[in-house]
Amino acid sequence: MRDRWLINGAWCDGDTGSTFDVRDPASDAIVATLPCAGEKQATAAVDAASRALPAWAALPFDTRAEHLRRAADAMTAAQRELAAVVTQECGKPLAEAEGEVRYAADYLRSAAEQSQALQQEVFDARRPGVRAIAVPEPVGVCAVITPWNFPIAMLARKAAPALAAGCTVVAKPAEETPLSAIAFGELMLQAGVPAGALNVVAGDAPAIGAAWLADPRVRKLSFTGSTEVGRMLMRGAAEQVIRCSMELGGHAAFIVLEGADVPAAVQGALAAKFRNAGQTCICPNRFLVHRSIAGAFTAQLALAAADLMVGPGTDPATRVGPLINDEAVRKVRNHVADALQRGARLVVGGDTRRLPNRPDRFFEPTVLADCHPEMLCFQEETFGPVAPVMAVSQSADAVRIANASPWGLAGYVFGPTAEAERVARQLACGVVGVNEPAPSNAYAPFGGVKWSGFGREGGHWGIGEYLTTKYLAVREQAGTP
Ligand code: ADP
């Protein structure tokens, strides 16, 4: 495993003279000590990306796509090893980490299939004598900043379409989980992606971000992370008028309609809620269940949640791994305490489970009943394995409560299909699973509205984020034969 940064196809040290540790959240053991990159390395990465840009952009789409396909195949072949890296630094169960690696490889394959996005279009501009052509072009050097909860998939989701479009990339993974990004960089290099086309640095996040946003050669920022940091980066991006895609926090509602198949809704809730210990931006945070079935749903969900094995991600029996750090545990505890104090009823879970010789970071799958919108857990993302349930009398109430949030990333509706689809269309969010607990997919558009951001990742929508359109208005020169 490499323990340095990828700049211009070479493995480099940091520039700040300091180092930082990457820890296994399940044991607190230091798994790597990496050189801390700062402004100088960030700029060196842009130098490399900028130099690599003309040749990479000039390659035929198919040649670029071929590199991405080769990387996808290499990723699939190395699925177990890569999953072990993901689990080690972010804590999720190995089976989920393998799923994440497959998901990342899908982004490479999906991007490699989007050649039609790069076709120029001859169109009617209603200008007699003018041949009108819209030409898609790569935006240029792209900065991508990714979070710790899907350390390899989030990078692939951004780097793959950027590279397919003909852009070059400077990437900064989260300092909690840089090893997956380093492995991704190595894999891309081995797949033939030329030196400088993808560069990876991390360390002093604010210094790196500031260097990239001040650099006029950077033409695009794609960010996944908190709304707070996203806002700050957008302000910085204004200076050089850098185009942005922002995938920020979520606060998904999970609506269960009258007439829903309760066991199916419970299975859906279980899959959507407890994946990655509740640390995904599309995790349901508010369960709005029709009054006629709220009791049965809550009881069955609690029974099933109590059965989920809590433990280190490396244990094959584990379904719920540790939270990423102690701060995350504090936040989840605080949300549970607030809900209980405001009248919620604890049905199952409620605190961490103490495991011998392990840090106090394993939160039990928790189900809370009698919740209401005044509770913290109904107002912001918990990012933990807590399912707060509120009974509602009609679907219109569920929609109103769901849409009252300033966030709008994902939503779920379980129930009779036609009615569920009708309700789904009323939700103010970017992605809705209708009787489907895992709606995201590398071939589908993913992204939010309101405070959850803008821009879409996946499929042709994803590649469009890295293209700009040049309009050619061509009039024949008089007298030209
Ligand atoms: P989370 O709450 O998921 O950790 P953050 O928004 O804090 O989300 O982090 C997401 C990504 O943004 C990480 O890679 C992190 O290092 C990076 N980041 C945080 N602060 C800054 C900053 N000031 N400038 C650039 N990147 C930042």
PDB file of N, CA and C and ligand atoms in Angstrom, residues 144-149 172-177 202-210 212-213 221 223-230 232-233 248 324-325 381 383, ligand 1:
ATOM      1  N   VAL A 144     -11.817  17.820  -7.126  1.00  0.00           N
ATOM      2  CA  VAL A 144     -12.872  17.037  -6.491  1.00  0.00           C
ATOM      3  C   VAL A 144     -12.509  16.792  -5.025  1.00  0.00           C
ATOM      4  N   ILE A 145     -13.477  17.010  -4.177  1.00  0.00           N
ATOM      5  CA  ILE A 145     -13.269  16.861  -2.729  1.00  0.00           C
ATOM      6  C   ILE A 145     -14.330  15.894  -2.215  1.00  0.00           C
ATOM      7  N   THR A 146     -13.885  14.843  -1.555  1.00  0.00           N
ATOM      8  CA  THR A 146     -14.797  13.748  -1.215  1.00  0.00           C
ATOM      9  C   THR A 146     -14.822  13.462   0.294  1.00  0.00           C
ATOM     10  N   PRO A 147     -15.904  12.842   0.770  1.00  0.00           N
ATOM     11  CA  PRO A 147     -16.062  12.557   2.200  1.00  0.00           C
ATOM     12  C   PRO A 147     -15.562  11.155   2.562  1.00  0.00           C
ATOM     13  N   TRP A 148     -15.670  10.807   3.835  1.00  0.00           N
ATOM     14  CA  TRP A 148     -15.123   9.539   4.324  1.00  0.00           C
ATOM     15  C   TRP A 148     -16.104   8.382   4.242  1.00  0.00           C
ATOM     16  N   ASN A 149     -17.404   8.646   4.015  1.00  0.00           N
ATOM     17  CA  ASN A 149     -18.359   7.545   4.196  1.00  0.00           C
ATOM     18  C   ASN A 149     -18.420   6.558   3.034  1.00  0.00           C
ATOM     19  N   LYS A 172      -9.000  15.541  -3.562  1.00  0.00           N
ATOM     20  CA  LYS A 172      -8.659  15.512  -2.143  1.00  0.00           C
ATOM     21  C   LYS A 172      -9.673  14.650  -1.394  1.00  0.00           C
ATOM     22  N   PRO A 173      -9.240  13.441  -0.997  1.00  0.00           N
ATOM     23  CA  PRO A 173     -10.130  12.623  -0.175  1.00  0.00           C
ATOM     24  C   PRO A 173     -10.180  13.176   1.249  1.00  0.00           C
ATOM     25  N   ALA A 174     -11.122  12.670   2.032  1.00  0.00           N
ATOM     26  CA  ALA A 174     -11.177  13.049   3.445  1.00  0.00           C
ATOM     27  C   ALA A 174      -9.929  12.522   4.153  1.00  0.00           C
ATOM     28  N   GLU A 175      -9.447  13.282   5.109  1.00  0.00           N
ATOM     29  CA  GLU A 175      -8.242  12.869   5.836  1.00  0.00           C
ATOM     30  C   GLU A 175      -8.501  11.616   6.683  1.00  0.00           C
ATOM     31  N   GLU A 176      -9.770  11.328   6.990  1.00  0.00           N
ATOM     32  CA  GLU A 176     -10.085  10.094   7.736  1.00  0.00           C
ATOM     33  C   GLU A 176      -9.835   8.860   6.863  1.00  0.00           C
ATOM     34  N   THR A 177     -10.034   9.007   5.531  1.00  0.00           N
ATOM     35  CA  THR A 177     -10.029   7.828   4.644  1.00  0.00           C
ATOM     36  C   THR A 177      -9.253   8.061   3.350  1.00  0.00           C
ATOM     37  N   ALA A 202      -3.851  15.014   0.149  1.00  0.00           N
ATOM     38  CA  ALA A 202      -4.692  15.329   1.312  1.00  0.00           C
ATOM     39  C   ALA A 202      -3.781  15.754   2.456  1.00  0.00           C
ATOM     40  N   GLY A 203      -4.362  16.314   3.480  1.00  0.00           N
ATOM     41  CA  GLY A 203      -3.575  16.744   4.636  1.00  0.00           C
ATOM     42  C   GLY A 203      -4.218  17.959   5.266  1.00  0.00           C
ATOM     43  N   ASP A 204      -3.792  19.126   4.806  1.00  0.00           N
ATOM     44  CA  ASP A 204      -4.348  20.377   5.321  1.00  0.00           C
ATOM     45  C   ASP A 204      -5.507  20.782   4.389  1.00  0.00           C
ATOM     46  N   ALA A 205      -6.705  20.295   4.717  1.00  0.00           N
ATOM     47  CA  ALA A 205      -7.860  20.477   3.807  1.00  0.00           C
ATOM     48  C   ALA A 205      -8.128  21.946   3.474  1.00  0.00           C
ATOM     49  N   PRO A 206      -8.193  22.835   4.483  1.00  0.00           N
ATOM     50  CA  PRO A 206      -8.478  24.230   4.135  1.00  0.00           C
ATOM     51  C   PRO A 206      -7.411  24.837   3.211  1.00  0.00           C
ATOM     52  N   ALA A 207      -6.130  24.498   3.445  1.00  0.00           N
ATOM     53  CA  ALA A 207      -5.060  25.062   2.597  1.00  0.00           C
ATOM     54  C   ALA A 207      -5.175  24.526   1.169  1.00  0.00           C
ATOM     55  N   ILE A 208      -5.468  23.246   1.046  1.00  0.00           N
ATOM     56  CA  ILE A 208      -5.593  22.643  -0.295  1.00  0.00           C
ATOM     57  C   ILE A 208      -6.799  23.242  -1.025  1.00  0.00           C
ATOM     58  N   GLY A 209      -7.925  23.305  -0.324  1.00  0.00           N
ATOM     59  CA  GLY A 209      -9.136  23.870  -0.933  1.00  0.00           C
ATOM     60  C   GLY A 209      -8.906  25.300  -1.369  1.00  0.00           C
ATOM     61  N   ALA A 210      -8.274  26.096  -0.506  1.00  0.00           N
ATOM     62  CA  ALA A 210      -8.059  27.513  -0.828  1.00  0.00           C
ATOM     63  C   ALA A 210      -7.128  27.653  -2.030  1.00  0.00           C
ATOM     64  N   TRP A 212      -6.708  25.601  -4.499  1.00  0.00           N
ATOM     65  CA  TRP A 212      -7.406  25.218  -5.737  1.00  0.00           C
ATOM     66  C   TRP A 212      -8.408  26.290  -6.171  1.00  0.00           C
ATOM     67  N   LEU A 213      -9.130  26.850  -5.195  1.00  0.00           N
ATOM     68  CA  LEU A 213     -10.149  27.830  -5.574  1.00  0.00           C
ATOM     69  C   LEU A 213      -9.536  29.153  -6.025  1.00  0.00           C
ATOM     70  N   LEU A 221     -15.365  22.592  -9.597  1.00  0.00           N
ATOM     71  CA  LEU A 221     -15.258  21.954  -8.285  1.00  0.00           C
ATOM     72  C   LEU A 221     -16.438  21.005  -8.118  1.00  0.00           C
ATOM     73  N   PHE A 223     -17.946  18.662  -5.175  1.00  0.00           N
ATOM     74  CA  PHE A 223     -17.779  18.445  -3.737  1.00  0.00           C
ATOM     75  C   PHE A 223     -18.891  17.556  -3.206  1.00  0.00           C
ATOM     76  N   THR A 224     -18.547  16.623  -2.360  1.00  0.00           N
ATOM     77  CA  THR A 224     -19.541  15.894  -1.570  1.00  0.00           C
ATOM     78  C   THR A 224     -19.141  16.026  -0.106  1.00  0.00           C
ATOM     79  N   GLY A 225     -20.053  16.520   0.695  1.00  0.00           N
ATOM     80  CA  GLY A 225     -19.747  16.693   2.114  1.00  0.00           C
ATOM     81  C   GLY A 225     -20.844  17.499   2.778  1.00  0.00           C
ATOM     82  N   SER A 226     -20.493  18.188   3.848  1.00  0.00           N
ATOM     83  CA  SER A 226     -21.507  18.897   4.628  1.00  0.00           C
ATOM     84  C   SER A 226     -21.947  20.183   3.921  1.00  0.00           C
ATOM     85  N   THR A 227     -23.162  20.596   4.226  1.00  0.00           N
ATOM     86  CA  THR A 227     -23.696  21.843   3.663  1.00  0.00           C
ATOM     87  C   THR A 227     -22.827  23.024   4.093  1.00  0.00           C
ATOM     88  N   GLU A 228     -22.358  22.975   5.329  1.00  0.00           N
ATOM     89  CA  GLU A 228     -21.558  24.071   5.872  1.00  0.00           C
ATOM     90  C   GLU A 228     -20.263  24.264   5.069  1.00  0.00           C
ATOM     91  N   VAL A 229     -19.533  23.183   4.854  1.00  0.00           N
ATOM     92  CA  VAL A 229     -18.283  23.291   4.089  1.00  0.00           C
ATOM     93  C   VAL A 229     -18.600  23.604   2.618  1.00  0.00           C
ATOM     94  N   GLY A 230     -19.671  23.019   2.099  1.00  0.00           N
ATOM     95  CA  GLY A 230     -20.078  23.292   0.719  1.00  0.00           C
ATOM     96  C   GLY A 230     -20.323  24.775   0.482  1.00  0.00           C
ATOM     97  N   MET A 232     -19.087  27.251   2.156  1.00  0.00           N
ATOM     98  CA  MET A 232     -17.827  27.980   2.228  1.00  0.00           C
ATOM     99  C   MET A 232     -17.049  27.833   0.914  1.00  0.00           C
ATOM    100  N   LEU A 233     -17.049  26.609   0.385  1.00  0.00           N
ATOM    101  CA  LEU A 233     -16.325  26.376  -0.871  1.00  0.00           C
ATOM    102  C   LEU A 233     -16.984  27.142  -2.020  1.00  0.00           C
ATOM    103  N   LEU A 248     -24.542  17.751  -0.970  1.00  0.00           N
ATOM    104  CA  LEU A 248     -24.392  18.123   0.443  1.00  0.00           C
ATOM    105  C   LEU A 248     -25.242  17.202   1.312  1.00  0.00           C
ATOM    106  N   ILE A 324     -17.738   6.579  12.768  1.00  0.00           N
ATOM    107  CA  ILE A 324     -16.414   6.966  12.273  1.00  0.00           C
ATOM    108  C   ILE A 324     -15.495   7.482  13.386  1.00  0.00           C
ATOM    109  N   ASN A 325     -16.057   8.213  14.360  1.00  0.00           N
ATOM    110  CA  ASN A 325     -15.201   8.738  15.439  1.00  0.00           C
ATOM    111  C   ASN A 325     -16.055   9.100  16.661  1.00  0.00           C
ATOM    112  N   GLU A 381     -29.714  15.783   9.959  1.00  0.00           N
ATOM    113  CA  GLU A 381     -29.167  14.455   9.773  1.00  0.00           C
ATOM    114  C   GLU A 381     -28.551  13.923  11.078  1.00  0.00           C
ATOM    115  N   PHE A 383     -26.894  10.883  11.114  1.00  0.00           N
ATOM    116  CA  PHE A 383     -25.711  10.153  10.655  1.00  0.00           C
ATOM    117  C   PHE A 383     -25.334   9.043  11.629  1.00  0.00           C
TER     118      PHE A 383
HETATM  119  P1  ADP B   1     -18.210  15.374   6.865  1.00  0.00           P
HETATM  120  O1  ADP B   1     -19.077  16.013   7.875  1.00  0.00           O
HETATM  121  O2  ADP B   1     -18.824  14.320   6.047  1.00  0.00           O
HETATM  122  O3  ADP B   1     -16.846  15.002   7.354  1.00  0.00           O
HETATM  123  P2  ADP B   1     -17.075  17.678   5.617  1.00  0.00           P
HETATM  124  O4  ADP B   1     -17.848  18.650   4.797  1.00  0.00           O
HETATM  125  O5  ADP B   1     -16.478  18.146   6.874  1.00  0.00           O
HETATM  126  O6  ADP B   1     -18.067  16.476   5.778  1.00  0.00           O
HETATM  127  O7  ADP B   1     -15.925  17.025   4.746  1.00  0.00           O
HETATM  128  C1  ADP B   1     -16.073  16.618   3.419  1.00  0.00           C
HETATM  129  C2  ADP B   1     -14.775  16.872   2.696  1.00  0.00           C
HETATM  130  O8  ADP B   1     -14.513  18.269   2.715  1.00  0.00           O
HETATM  131  C3  ADP B   1     -13.552  16.192   3.309  1.00  0.00           C
HETATM  132  O9  ADP B   1     -12.666  15.803   2.286  1.00  0.00           O
HETATM  133  C4  ADP B   1     -12.942  17.317   4.108  1.00  0.00           C
HETATM  134  O10 ADP B   1     -11.562  17.155   4.343  1.00  0.00           O
HETATM  135  C5  ADP B   1     -13.182  18.480   3.188  1.00  0.00           C
HETATM  136  N1  ADP B   1     -13.094  19.800   3.820  1.00  0.00           N
HETATM  137  C6  ADP B   1     -13.505  20.162   5.048  1.00  0.00           C
HETATM  138  N2  ADP B   1     -13.230  21.464   5.266  1.00  0.00           N
HETATM  139  C7  ADP B   1     -12.622  21.931   4.143  1.00  0.00           C
HETATM  140  C8  ADP B   1     -12.090  23.196   3.732  1.00  0.00           C
HETATM  141  N3  ADP B   1     -12.126  24.255   4.552  1.00  0.00           N
HETATM  142  N4  ADP B   1     -11.569  23.289   2.503  1.00  0.00           N
HETATM  143  C9  ADP B   1     -11.533  22.236   1.675  1.00  0.00           C
HETATM  144  N5  ADP B   1     -12.018  21.013   2.004  1.00  0.00           N
HETATM  145  C10 ADP B   1     -12.560  20.868   3.219  1.00  0.00           C
END
